[in-house]
Amino acid sequence: MTENQPLFRALADPTRRDILLMLRGTDLTIAQVADNFDMTRAAVKKHLTVLSDGGLITVRAQGRERYNTLNPNAFAPIKDWLSFFDAFWDARLDDLKSAIEKDAQ
Amino acid sequence: MTENQPLFRALADPTRRDILLMLRGTDLTIAQVADNFDMTRAAVKKHLTVLSDGGLITVRAQGRERYNTLNPNAFAPIKDWLSFFDAFWDARLDDLKSAIEKDAQ
DNA sequence: TTGACATGATACCATTTGGTATTATATCTA
DNA sequence: TAGATATAATACCAAATGGTATCATGTCAA
């Protein structure tokens, strides 16, 4: 149940979340991503490694460049985890509903 | 766009995610939560503070005890953030679909 | 009132994390 | 081939993080 840790960790940094948004639609090299931030290429590369470890992106080598691509299935584990709470909310609403109905009698 | 940071940060720790699962259905005091972990009450309290900062739980005082309650609206900001990618996936599928159709001609 | 109990607050510590700087390697291009 | 470019790898640093220990405060119950 804790195998999601690299994924949750990857999303915990604002720079990395921005990178993900940036990768919607286009694949970008490390240098291209780094151009959008006020930090070193090396720092950006570290973030990309964390994103890769979390399964959020995949890296494709092309010559001396590395294109970073958003992984379409990336968020499935998070959505699954969030769904563990849906049943609870439903039950809560049911409780509320029956309480109201009982009150209306 | 970065006001979600406390929320994402709160979810980045496995202990805190376990606490959230634990709070489905029942409200628990700090001591009750701490009984489920191999760490100090103080450490658990810190985690609960982070969860509270992230808007994931609310704390209700009752006598000398503090009951921690899961916040029903907790995950809405995350779901909203994840939805920023849905349009992209859809567009990707549309691209794929039209490519296939074109190929079939 | 007094002692036990639940929590709050603080100081402190080791590890992780986000970042830089530097050097090395590979690849494109003139 | 030589130089420029894109990335890799490593060492290093400051700050944040997860944890403990300790002491203070408030509340329950006899």
PDB file of C-alpha atoms (C1' of nucleotides) in Angstrom:
ATOM      1  CA  MET A   1       0.000   0.000   0.000  1.00  0.00           C
ATOM      2  CA  THR A   2       3.062   2.215   0.263  1.00  0.00           C
ATOM      3  CA  GLU A   3       4.335   1.600  -3.253  1.00  0.00           C
ATOM      4  CA  ASN A   4       2.724   4.892  -4.227  1.00  0.00           C
ATOM      5  CA  GLN A   5       5.313   6.812  -2.258  1.00  0.00           C
ATOM      6  CA  PRO A   6       7.501   7.861  -5.243  1.00  0.00           C
ATOM      7  CA  LEU A   7       4.391   9.149  -6.988  1.00  0.00           C
ATOM      8  CA  PHE A   8       3.086  11.184  -4.055  1.00  0.00           C
ATOM      9  CA  ARG A   9       6.568  12.447  -3.355  1.00  0.00           C
ATOM     10  CA  ALA A  10       6.982  13.559  -6.958  1.00  0.00           C
ATOM     11  CA  LEU A  11       3.835  15.658  -6.757  1.00  0.00           C
ATOM     12  CA  ALA A  12       4.817  17.305  -3.489  1.00  0.00           C
ATOM     13  CA  ASP A  13       7.034  19.934  -5.109  1.00  0.00           C
ATOM     14  CA  PRO A  14       5.559  22.973  -6.906  1.00  0.00           C
ATOM     15  CA  THR A  15       8.337  23.067  -9.499  1.00  0.00           C
ATOM     16  CA  ARG A  16       7.642  19.474 -10.438  1.00  0.00           C
ATOM     17  CA  ARG A  17       3.903  20.101 -10.684  1.00  0.00           C
ATOM     18  CA  ASP A  18       4.645  23.041 -12.993  1.00  0.00           C
ATOM     19  CA  ILE A  19       6.849  20.825 -15.128  1.00  0.00           C
ATOM     20  CA  LEU A  20       4.010  18.346 -15.505  1.00  0.00           C
ATOM     21  CA  LEU A  21       1.623  21.082 -16.616  1.00  0.00           C
ATOM     22  CA  MET A  22       4.311  22.248 -19.013  1.00  0.00           C
ATOM     23  CA  LEU A  23       4.586  18.802 -20.574  1.00  0.00           C
ATOM     24  CA  ARG A  24       0.920  18.630 -21.541  1.00  0.00           C
ATOM     25  CA  GLY A  25       0.851  18.706 -25.300  1.00  0.00           C
ATOM     26  CA  THR A  26       4.588  18.823 -25.962  1.00  0.00           C
ATOM     27  CA  ASP A  27       7.612  16.758 -25.107  1.00  0.00           C
ATOM     28  CA  LEU A  28      10.544  18.858 -23.958  1.00  0.00           C
ATOM     29  CA  THR A  29      14.279  18.396 -23.508  1.00  0.00           C
ATOM     30  CA  ILE A  30      15.939  19.095 -20.182  1.00  0.00           C
ATOM     31  CA  ALA A  31      17.292  22.418 -21.478  1.00  0.00           C
ATOM     32  CA  GLN A  32      13.856  23.453 -22.755  1.00  0.00           C
ATOM     33  CA  VAL A  33      12.258  22.725 -19.414  1.00  0.00           C
ATOM     34  CA  ALA A  34      15.071  24.539 -17.621  1.00  0.00           C
ATOM     35  CA  ASP A  35      14.524  27.657 -19.725  1.00  0.00           C
ATOM     36  CA  ASN A  36      11.225  28.146 -17.918  1.00  0.00           C
ATOM     37  CA  PHE A  37      12.748  28.194 -14.458  1.00  0.00           C
ATOM     38  CA  ASP A  38      15.179  30.338 -12.573  1.00  0.00           C
ATOM     39  CA  MET A  39      17.433  27.476 -11.605  1.00  0.00           C
ATOM     40  CA  THR A  40      20.235  25.337 -12.994  1.00  0.00           C
ATOM     41  CA  ARG A  41      19.773  22.654 -15.620  1.00  0.00           C
ATOM     42  CA  ALA A  42      21.206  20.262 -13.061  1.00  0.00           C
ATOM     43  CA  ALA A  43      18.467  21.152 -10.591  1.00  0.00           C
ATOM     44  CA  VAL A  44      15.791  20.701 -13.241  1.00  0.00           C
ATOM     45  CA  LYS A  45      17.339  17.398 -14.192  1.00  0.00           C
ATOM     46  CA  LYS A  46      17.013  16.239 -10.592  1.00  0.00           C
ATOM     47  CA  HIS A  47      13.332  17.142 -10.618  1.00  0.00           C
ATOM     48  CA  LEU A  48      12.865  15.242 -13.868  1.00  0.00           C
ATOM     49  CA  THR A  49      14.522  12.211 -12.279  1.00  0.00           C
ATOM     50  CA  VAL A  50      12.091  12.359  -9.369  1.00  0.00           C
ATOM     51  CA  LEU A  51       9.186  12.650 -11.801  1.00  0.00           C
ATOM     52  CA  SER A  52      10.520   9.650 -13.680  1.00  0.00           C
ATOM     53  CA  ASP A  53      10.901   7.664 -10.457  1.00  0.00           C
ATOM     54  CA  GLY A  54       7.273   8.448  -9.718  1.00  0.00           C
ATOM     55  CA  GLY A  55       6.233   7.077 -13.096  1.00  0.00           C
ATOM     56  CA  LEU A  56       4.922  10.463 -14.173  1.00  0.00           C
ATOM     57  CA  ILE A  57       7.182  10.915 -17.176  1.00  0.00           C
ATOM     58  CA  THR A  58       9.247   8.792 -19.504  1.00  0.00           C
ATOM     59  CA  VAL A  59      12.500   9.862 -21.126  1.00  0.00           C
ATOM     60  CA  ARG A  60      13.334   9.253 -24.766  1.00  0.00           C
ATOM     61  CA  ALA A  61      16.895   9.747 -25.955  1.00  0.00           C
ATOM     62  CA  GLN A  62      17.373  11.337 -29.331  1.00  0.00           C
ATOM     63  CA  GLY A  63      20.965  12.101 -30.200  1.00  0.00           C
ATOM     64  CA  ARG A  64      22.471  14.089 -27.398  1.00  0.00           C
ATOM     65  CA  GLU A  65      19.057  15.288 -26.239  1.00  0.00           C
ATOM     66  CA  ARG A  66      16.549  13.670 -23.876  1.00  0.00           C
ATOM     67  CA  TYR A  67      12.906  14.299 -24.501  1.00  0.00           C
ATOM     68  CA  ASN A  68      10.661  14.109 -21.473  1.00  0.00           C
ATOM     69  CA  THR A  69       7.133  12.894 -22.076  1.00  0.00           C
ATOM     70  CA  LEU A  70       4.127  12.945 -19.801  1.00  0.00           C
ATOM     71  CA  ASN A  71       2.920   9.446 -19.012  1.00  0.00           C
ATOM     72  CA  PRO A  72      -0.796   9.045 -19.825  1.00  0.00           C
ATOM     73  CA  ASN A  73      -1.358   6.506 -17.044  1.00  0.00           C
ATOM     74  CA  ALA A  74       0.519   8.596 -14.552  1.00  0.00           C
ATOM     75  CA  PHE A  75      -2.307   9.612 -12.283  1.00  0.00           C
ATOM     76  CA  ALA A  76      -4.231   6.366 -12.127  1.00  0.00           C
ATOM     77  CA  PRO A  77      -2.722   5.236  -8.792  1.00  0.00           C
ATOM     78  CA  ILE A  78      -3.603   8.552  -7.182  1.00  0.00           C
ATOM     79  CA  LYS A  79      -7.130   8.434  -8.462  1.00  0.00           C
ATOM     80  CA  ASP A  80      -7.406   4.904  -7.142  1.00  0.00           C
ATOM     81  CA  TRP A  81      -6.152   6.019  -3.762  1.00  0.00           C
ATOM     82  CA  LEU A  82      -8.576   8.919  -3.652  1.00  0.00           C
ATOM     83  CA  SER A  83     -11.410   6.553  -4.486  1.00  0.00           C
ATOM     84  CA  PHE A  84     -10.848   4.781  -1.166  1.00  0.00           C
ATOM     85  CA  PHE A  85     -12.625   7.740   0.361  1.00  0.00           C
ATOM     86  CA  ASP A  86     -15.568   7.913  -2.014  1.00  0.00           C
ATOM     87  CA  ALA A  87     -17.428   5.066  -0.355  1.00  0.00           C
ATOM     88  CA  PHE A  88     -17.064   6.859   2.945  1.00  0.00           C
ATOM     89  CA  TRP A  89     -18.505  10.091   1.634  1.00  0.00           C
ATOM     90  CA  ASP A  90     -21.395   8.180   0.100  1.00  0.00           C
ATOM     91  CA  ALA A  91     -22.098   6.458   3.397  1.00  0.00           C
ATOM     92  CA  ARG A  92     -22.010   9.793   5.151  1.00  0.00           C
ATOM     93  CA  LEU A  93     -24.554  11.211   2.728  1.00  0.00           C
ATOM     94  CA  ASP A  94     -26.733   8.154   3.204  1.00  0.00           C
ATOM     95  CA  ASP A  95     -26.644   8.688   6.960  1.00  0.00           C
ATOM     96  CA  LEU A  96     -27.627  12.286   6.471  1.00  0.00           C
ATOM     97  CA  LYS A  97     -30.400  11.347   4.088  1.00  0.00           C
ATOM     98  CA  SER A  98     -31.965   8.737   6.375  1.00  0.00           C
ATOM     99  CA  ALA A  99     -31.655  11.078   9.330  1.00  0.00           C
ATOM    100  CA  ILE A 100     -33.575  13.710   7.431  1.00  0.00           C
ATOM    101  CA  GLU A 101     -36.208  11.236   6.318  1.00  0.00           C
ATOM    102  CA  LYS A 102     -36.641   9.950   9.835  1.00  0.00           C
ATOM    103  CA  ASP A 103     -36.946  13.524  11.046  1.00  0.00           C
ATOM    104  CA  ALA A 104     -39.630  14.246   8.459  1.00  0.00           C
ATOM    105  CA  GLN A 105     -41.902  11.455   9.687  1.00  0.00           C
TER     106      GLN A 105
ATOM    107  CA  MET B   1      -1.692  28.169  -8.498  1.00  0.00           C
ATOM    108  CA  THR B   2       0.673  27.205  -5.723  1.00  0.00           C
ATOM    109  CA  GLU B   3      -1.808  27.575  -2.901  1.00  0.00           C
ATOM    110  CA  ASN B   4      -2.255  23.825  -3.051  1.00  0.00           C
ATOM    111  CA  GLN B   5       1.193  23.274  -1.629  1.00  0.00           C
ATOM    112  CA  PRO B   6       0.110  22.489   1.964  1.00  0.00           C
ATOM    113  CA  LEU B   7      -2.331  19.934   0.600  1.00  0.00           C
ATOM    114  CA  PHE B   8       0.142  18.158  -1.671  1.00  0.00           C
ATOM    115  CA  ARG B   9       2.762  18.296   1.031  1.00  0.00           C
ATOM    116  CA  ALA B  10       0.376  16.728   3.537  1.00  0.00           C
ATOM    117  CA  LEU B  11      -0.215  13.779   1.241  1.00  0.00           C
ATOM    118  CA  ALA B  12       3.465  13.178   0.588  1.00  0.00           C
ATOM    119  CA  ASP B  13       4.047  11.209   3.779  1.00  0.00           C
ATOM    120  CA  PRO B  14       2.907   7.574   4.101  1.00  0.00           C
ATOM    121  CA  THR B  15       2.108   7.927   7.805  1.00  0.00           C
ATOM    122  CA  ARG B  16      -0.201  10.827   7.066  1.00  0.00           C
ATOM    123  CA  ARG B  17      -1.918   8.936   4.266  1.00  0.00           C
ATOM    124  CA  ASP B  18      -2.481   6.049   6.670  1.00  0.00           C
ATOM    125  CA  ILE B  19      -3.957   8.431   9.222  1.00  0.00           C
ATOM    126  CA  LEU B  20      -6.422   9.686   6.627  1.00  0.00           C
ATOM    127  CA  LEU B  21      -7.525   6.152   5.792  1.00  0.00           C
ATOM    128  CA  MET B  22      -7.840   5.536   9.499  1.00  0.00           C
ATOM    129  CA  LEU B  23     -10.154   8.496   9.931  1.00  0.00           C
ATOM    130  CA  ARG B  24     -12.703   7.234   7.426  1.00  0.00           C
ATOM    131  CA  GLY B  25     -15.814   6.445   9.404  1.00  0.00           C
ATOM    132  CA  THR B  26     -14.572   7.464  12.849  1.00  0.00           C
ATOM    133  CA  ASP B  27     -13.166  10.540  14.474  1.00  0.00           C
ATOM    134  CA  LEU B  28     -10.155   9.800  16.647  1.00  0.00           C
ATOM    135  CA  THR B  29      -8.217  11.560  19.379  1.00  0.00           C
ATOM    136  CA  ILE B  30      -4.486  12.077  19.060  1.00  0.00           C
ATOM    137  CA  ALA B  31      -3.791   9.253  21.485  1.00  0.00           C
ATOM    138  CA  GLN B  32      -6.077   6.902  19.576  1.00  0.00           C
ATOM    139  CA  VAL B  33      -4.324   7.674  16.313  1.00  0.00           C
ATOM    140  CA  ALA B  34      -0.942   7.288  17.995  1.00  0.00           C
ATOM    141  CA  ASP B  35      -1.857   3.829  19.276  1.00  0.00           C
ATOM    142  CA  ASN B  36      -1.738   2.616  15.684  1.00  0.00           C
ATOM    143  CA  PHE B  37       1.828   3.739  15.067  1.00  0.00           C
ATOM    144  CA  ASP B  38       5.219   2.935  16.437  1.00  0.00           C
ATOM    145  CA  MET B  39       6.085   6.522  17.232  1.00  0.00           C
ATOM    146  CA  THR B  40       5.558   9.164  19.867  1.00  0.00           C
ATOM    147  CA  ARG B  41       2.278  10.989  20.417  1.00  0.00           C
ATOM    148  CA  ALA B  42       4.229  14.168  19.748  1.00  0.00           C
ATOM    149  CA  ALA B  43       5.279  12.896  16.331  1.00  0.00           C
ATOM    150  CA  VAL B  44       1.705  11.902  15.497  1.00  0.00           C
ATOM    151  CA  LYS B  45       0.522  15.292  16.642  1.00  0.00           C
ATOM    152  CA  LYS B  46       2.939  16.919  14.214  1.00  0.00           C
ATOM    153  CA  HIS B  47       1.513  14.857  11.397  1.00  0.00           C
ATOM    154  CA  LEU B  48      -2.007  15.852  12.403  1.00  0.00           C
ATOM    155  CA  THR B  49      -0.962  19.506  12.334  1.00  0.00           C
ATOM    156  CA  VAL B  50       0.350  19.092   8.800  1.00  0.00           C
ATOM    157  CA  LEU B  51      -2.892  17.388   7.786  1.00  0.00           C
ATOM    158  CA  SER B  52      -4.824  20.244   9.336  1.00  0.00           C
ATOM    159  CA  ASP B  53      -2.686  22.822   7.535  1.00  0.00           C
ATOM    160  CA  GLY B  54      -3.486  21.012   4.314  1.00  0.00           C
ATOM    161  CA  GLY B  55      -7.190  21.281   5.030  1.00  0.00           C
ATOM    162  CA  LEU B  56      -7.543  17.520   5.178  1.00  0.00           C
ATOM    163  CA  ILE B  57      -8.812  17.285   8.729  1.00  0.00           C
ATOM    164  CA  THR B  58     -10.498  19.490  11.287  1.00  0.00           C
ATOM    165  CA  VAL B  59      -9.978  19.301  15.028  1.00  0.00           C
ATOM    166  CA  ARG B  60     -12.789  19.437  17.543  1.00  0.00           C
ATOM    167  CA  ALA B  61     -11.971  19.957  21.217  1.00  0.00           C
ATOM    168  CA  GLN B  62     -13.981  17.988  23.737  1.00  0.00           C
ATOM    169  CA  GLY B  63     -12.790  18.303  27.294  1.00  0.00           C
ATOM    170  CA  ARG B  64      -9.110  17.531  27.388  1.00  0.00           C
ATOM    171  CA  GLU B  65      -9.324  15.514  24.172  1.00  0.00           C
ATOM    172  CA  ARG B  66      -9.078  16.639  20.551  1.00  0.00           C
ATOM    173  CA  TYR B  67     -11.074  14.697  18.016  1.00  0.00           C
ATOM    174  CA  ASN B  68      -9.669  14.696  14.510  1.00  0.00           C
ATOM    175  CA  THR B  69     -12.213  14.524  11.715  1.00  0.00           C
ATOM    176  CA  LEU B  70     -11.737  13.903   8.030  1.00  0.00           C
ATOM    177  CA  ASN B  71     -12.811  16.883   5.945  1.00  0.00           C
ATOM    178  CA  PRO B  72     -15.314  15.849   3.249  1.00  0.00           C
ATOM    179  CA  ASN B  73     -14.157  18.542   0.826  1.00  0.00           C
ATOM    180  CA  ALA B  74     -10.524  17.713   1.411  1.00  0.00           C
ATOM    181  CA  PHE B  75      -9.629  16.253  -1.931  1.00  0.00           C
ATOM    182  CA  ALA B  76     -11.485  18.649  -4.193  1.00  0.00           C
ATOM    183  CA  PRO B  77      -8.428  20.827  -4.961  1.00  0.00           C
ATOM    184  CA  ILE B  78      -6.407  17.765  -5.923  1.00  0.00           C
ATOM    185  CA  LYS B  79      -9.139  16.451  -8.163  1.00  0.00           C
ATOM    186  CA  ASP B  80      -9.340  19.884  -9.767  1.00  0.00           C
ATOM    187  CA  TRP B  81      -5.621  19.888 -10.352  1.00  0.00           C
ATOM    188  CA  LEU B  82      -5.689  16.411 -11.854  1.00  0.00           C
ATOM    189  CA  SER B  83      -8.489  17.524 -14.178  1.00  0.00           C
ATOM    190  CA  PHE B  84      -6.085  19.958 -15.833  1.00  0.00           C
ATOM    191  CA  PHE B  85      -4.668  16.909 -17.559  1.00  0.00           C
ATOM    192  CA  ASP B  86      -7.934  15.330 -18.636  1.00  0.00           C
ATOM    193  CA  ALA B  87      -8.385  17.668 -21.595  1.00  0.00           C
ATOM    194  CA  PHE B  88      -4.903  16.745 -22.720  1.00  0.00           C
ATOM    195  CA  TRP B  89      -5.566  13.029 -22.627  1.00  0.00           C
ATOM    196  CA  ASP B  90      -8.807  13.556 -24.505  1.00  0.00           C
ATOM    197  CA  ALA B  91      -7.016  15.588 -27.171  1.00  0.00           C
ATOM    198  CA  ARG B  92      -4.408  12.861 -27.426  1.00  0.00           C
ATOM    199  CA  LEU B  93      -7.073  10.246 -27.955  1.00  0.00           C
ATOM    200  CA  ASP B  94      -8.744  12.459 -30.554  1.00  0.00           C
ATOM    201  CA  ASP B  95      -5.436  12.739 -32.385  1.00  0.00           C
ATOM    202  CA  LEU B  96      -5.054   8.989 -32.299  1.00  0.00           C
ATOM    203  CA  LYS B  97      -8.621   8.473 -33.474  1.00  0.00           C
ATOM    204  CA  SER B  98      -8.356  10.841 -36.431  1.00  0.00           C
ATOM    205  CA  ALA B  99      -4.995   9.361 -37.348  1.00  0.00           C
ATOM    206  CA  ILE B 100      -6.525   5.915 -37.440  1.00  0.00           C
ATOM    207  CA  GLU B 101      -9.502   7.110 -39.439  1.00  0.00           C
ATOM    208  CA  LYS B 102      -7.266   8.851 -41.905  1.00  0.00           C
ATOM    209  CA  ASP B 103      -5.216   5.714 -42.201  1.00  0.00           C
ATOM    210  CA  ALA B 104      -8.317   3.642 -42.859  1.00  0.00           C
ATOM    211  CA  GLN B 105      -9.329   5.704 -45.861  1.00  0.00           C
TER     212      GLN B 105
ATOM    213  C1'  DT C   1      -7.493  19.638  46.260  1.00  0.00           C
ATOM    214  C1'  DT C   2      -4.639  16.288  44.287  1.00  0.00           C
ATOM    215  C1'  DG C   3      -3.088  13.089  41.201  1.00  0.00           C
ATOM    216  C1'  DA C   4      -3.609  11.074  36.749  1.00  0.00           C
ATOM    217  C1'  DC C   5      -4.250  11.845  32.010  1.00  0.00           C
ATOM    218  C1'  DA C   6      -4.510  14.305  27.192  1.00  0.00           C
ATOM    219  C1'  DT C   7      -2.547  17.622  24.940  1.00  0.00           C
ATOM    220  C1'  DG C   8       0.614  21.819  23.827  1.00  0.00           C
ATOM    221  C1'  DA C   9       5.167  23.819  23.279  1.00  0.00           C
ATOM    222  C1'  DT C  10      10.068  23.757  22.794  1.00  0.00           C
ATOM    223  C1'  DA C  11      14.505  22.459  22.011  1.00  0.00           C
ATOM    224  C1'  DC C  12      17.234  19.380  19.829  1.00  0.00           C
ATOM    225  C1'  DC C  13      19.027  15.747  16.381  1.00  0.00           C
ATOM    226  C1'  DA C  14      19.746  12.940  12.027  1.00  0.00           C
ATOM    227  C1'  DT C  15      18.290  12.526   7.484  1.00  0.00           C
ATOM    228  C1'  DT C  16      16.288  14.122   3.318  1.00  0.00           C
ATOM    229  C1'  DT C  17      15.695  17.545   0.030  1.00  0.00           C
ATOM    230  C1'  DG C  18      16.357  21.310  -3.248  1.00  0.00           C
ATOM    231  C1'  DG C  19      19.848  23.685  -4.906  1.00  0.00           C
ATOM    232  C1'  DT C  20      24.821  25.033  -6.829  1.00  0.00           C
ATOM    233  C1'  DA C  21      29.363  24.174  -8.771  1.00  0.00           C
ATOM    234  C1'  DT C  22      32.457  21.418 -11.140  1.00  0.00           C
ATOM    235  C1'  DT C  23      34.086  17.955 -14.057  1.00  0.00           C
ATOM    236  C1'  DA C  24      33.331  14.284 -17.448  1.00  0.00           C
ATOM    237  C1'  DT C  25      31.187  12.189 -21.506  1.00  0.00           C
ATOM    238  C1'  DA C  26      28.818  11.995 -25.718  1.00  0.00           C
ATOM    239  C1'  DT C  27      27.222  14.076 -29.979  1.00  0.00           C
ATOM    240  C1'  DC C  28      26.528  17.458 -33.439  1.00  0.00           C
ATOM    241  C1'  DT C  29      28.668  20.643 -36.816  1.00  0.00           C
ATOM    242  C1'  DA C  30      31.959  23.456 -39.170  1.00  0.00           C
TER     243       DA C  30
ATOM    244  C1'  DT D   1      39.469  16.855 -36.116  1.00  0.00           C
ATOM    245  C1'  DA D   2      38.050  20.645 -33.131  1.00  0.00           C
ATOM    246  C1'  DG D   3      34.934  23.233 -30.838  1.00  0.00           C
ATOM    247  C1'  DA D   4      30.402  23.894 -29.203  1.00  0.00           C
ATOM    248  C1'  DT D   5      26.426  21.861 -27.154  1.00  0.00           C
ATOM    249  C1'  DA D   6      23.362  18.554 -24.232  1.00  0.00           C
ATOM    250  C1'  DT D   7      23.481  15.792 -20.747  1.00  0.00           C
ATOM    251  C1'  DA D   8      25.583  12.835 -16.750  1.00  0.00           C
ATOM    252  C1'  DA D   9      27.876  12.413 -12.349  1.00  0.00           C
ATOM    253  C1'  DT D  10      29.708  13.871  -8.260  1.00  0.00           C
ATOM    254  C1'  DA D  11      30.644  16.519  -4.269  1.00  0.00           C
ATOM    255  C1'  DC D  12      29.003  19.832  -1.481  1.00  0.00           C
ATOM    256  C1'  DC D  13      25.757  23.127   1.230  1.00  0.00           C
ATOM    257  C1'  DA D  14      21.639  25.191   3.618  1.00  0.00           C
ATOM    258  C1'  DA D  15      17.116  24.443   4.834  1.00  0.00           C
ATOM    259  C1'  DA D  16      13.207  21.541   5.613  1.00  0.00           C
ATOM    260  C1'  DT D  17      11.493  17.316   7.575  1.00  0.00           C
ATOM    261  C1'  DG D  18      10.446  13.436  10.666  1.00  0.00           C
ATOM    262  C1'  DG D  19      11.499  12.088  14.852  1.00  0.00           C
ATOM    263  C1'  DT D  20      12.626  12.202  20.179  1.00  0.00           C
ATOM    264  C1'  DA D  21      12.811  14.074  24.842  1.00  0.00           C
ATOM    265  C1'  DT D  22      11.306  17.249  28.144  1.00  0.00           C
ATOM    266  C1'  DC D  23       8.466  20.311  30.484  1.00  0.00           C
ATOM    267  C1'  DA D  24       4.159  23.137  30.858  1.00  0.00           C
ATOM    268  C1'  DT D  25      -0.870  23.450  30.816  1.00  0.00           C
ATOM    269  C1'  DG D  26      -5.509  22.173  31.189  1.00  0.00           C
ATOM    270  C1'  DT D  27      -9.049  18.841  32.559  1.00  0.00           C
ATOM    271  C1'  DC D  28     -11.138  14.842  34.697  1.00  0.00           C
ATOM    272  C1'  DA D  29     -12.162  12.136  38.869  1.00  0.00           C
ATOM    273  C1'  DA D  30     -11.641  10.593  43.540  1.00  0.00           C
TER     274       DA D  30
END
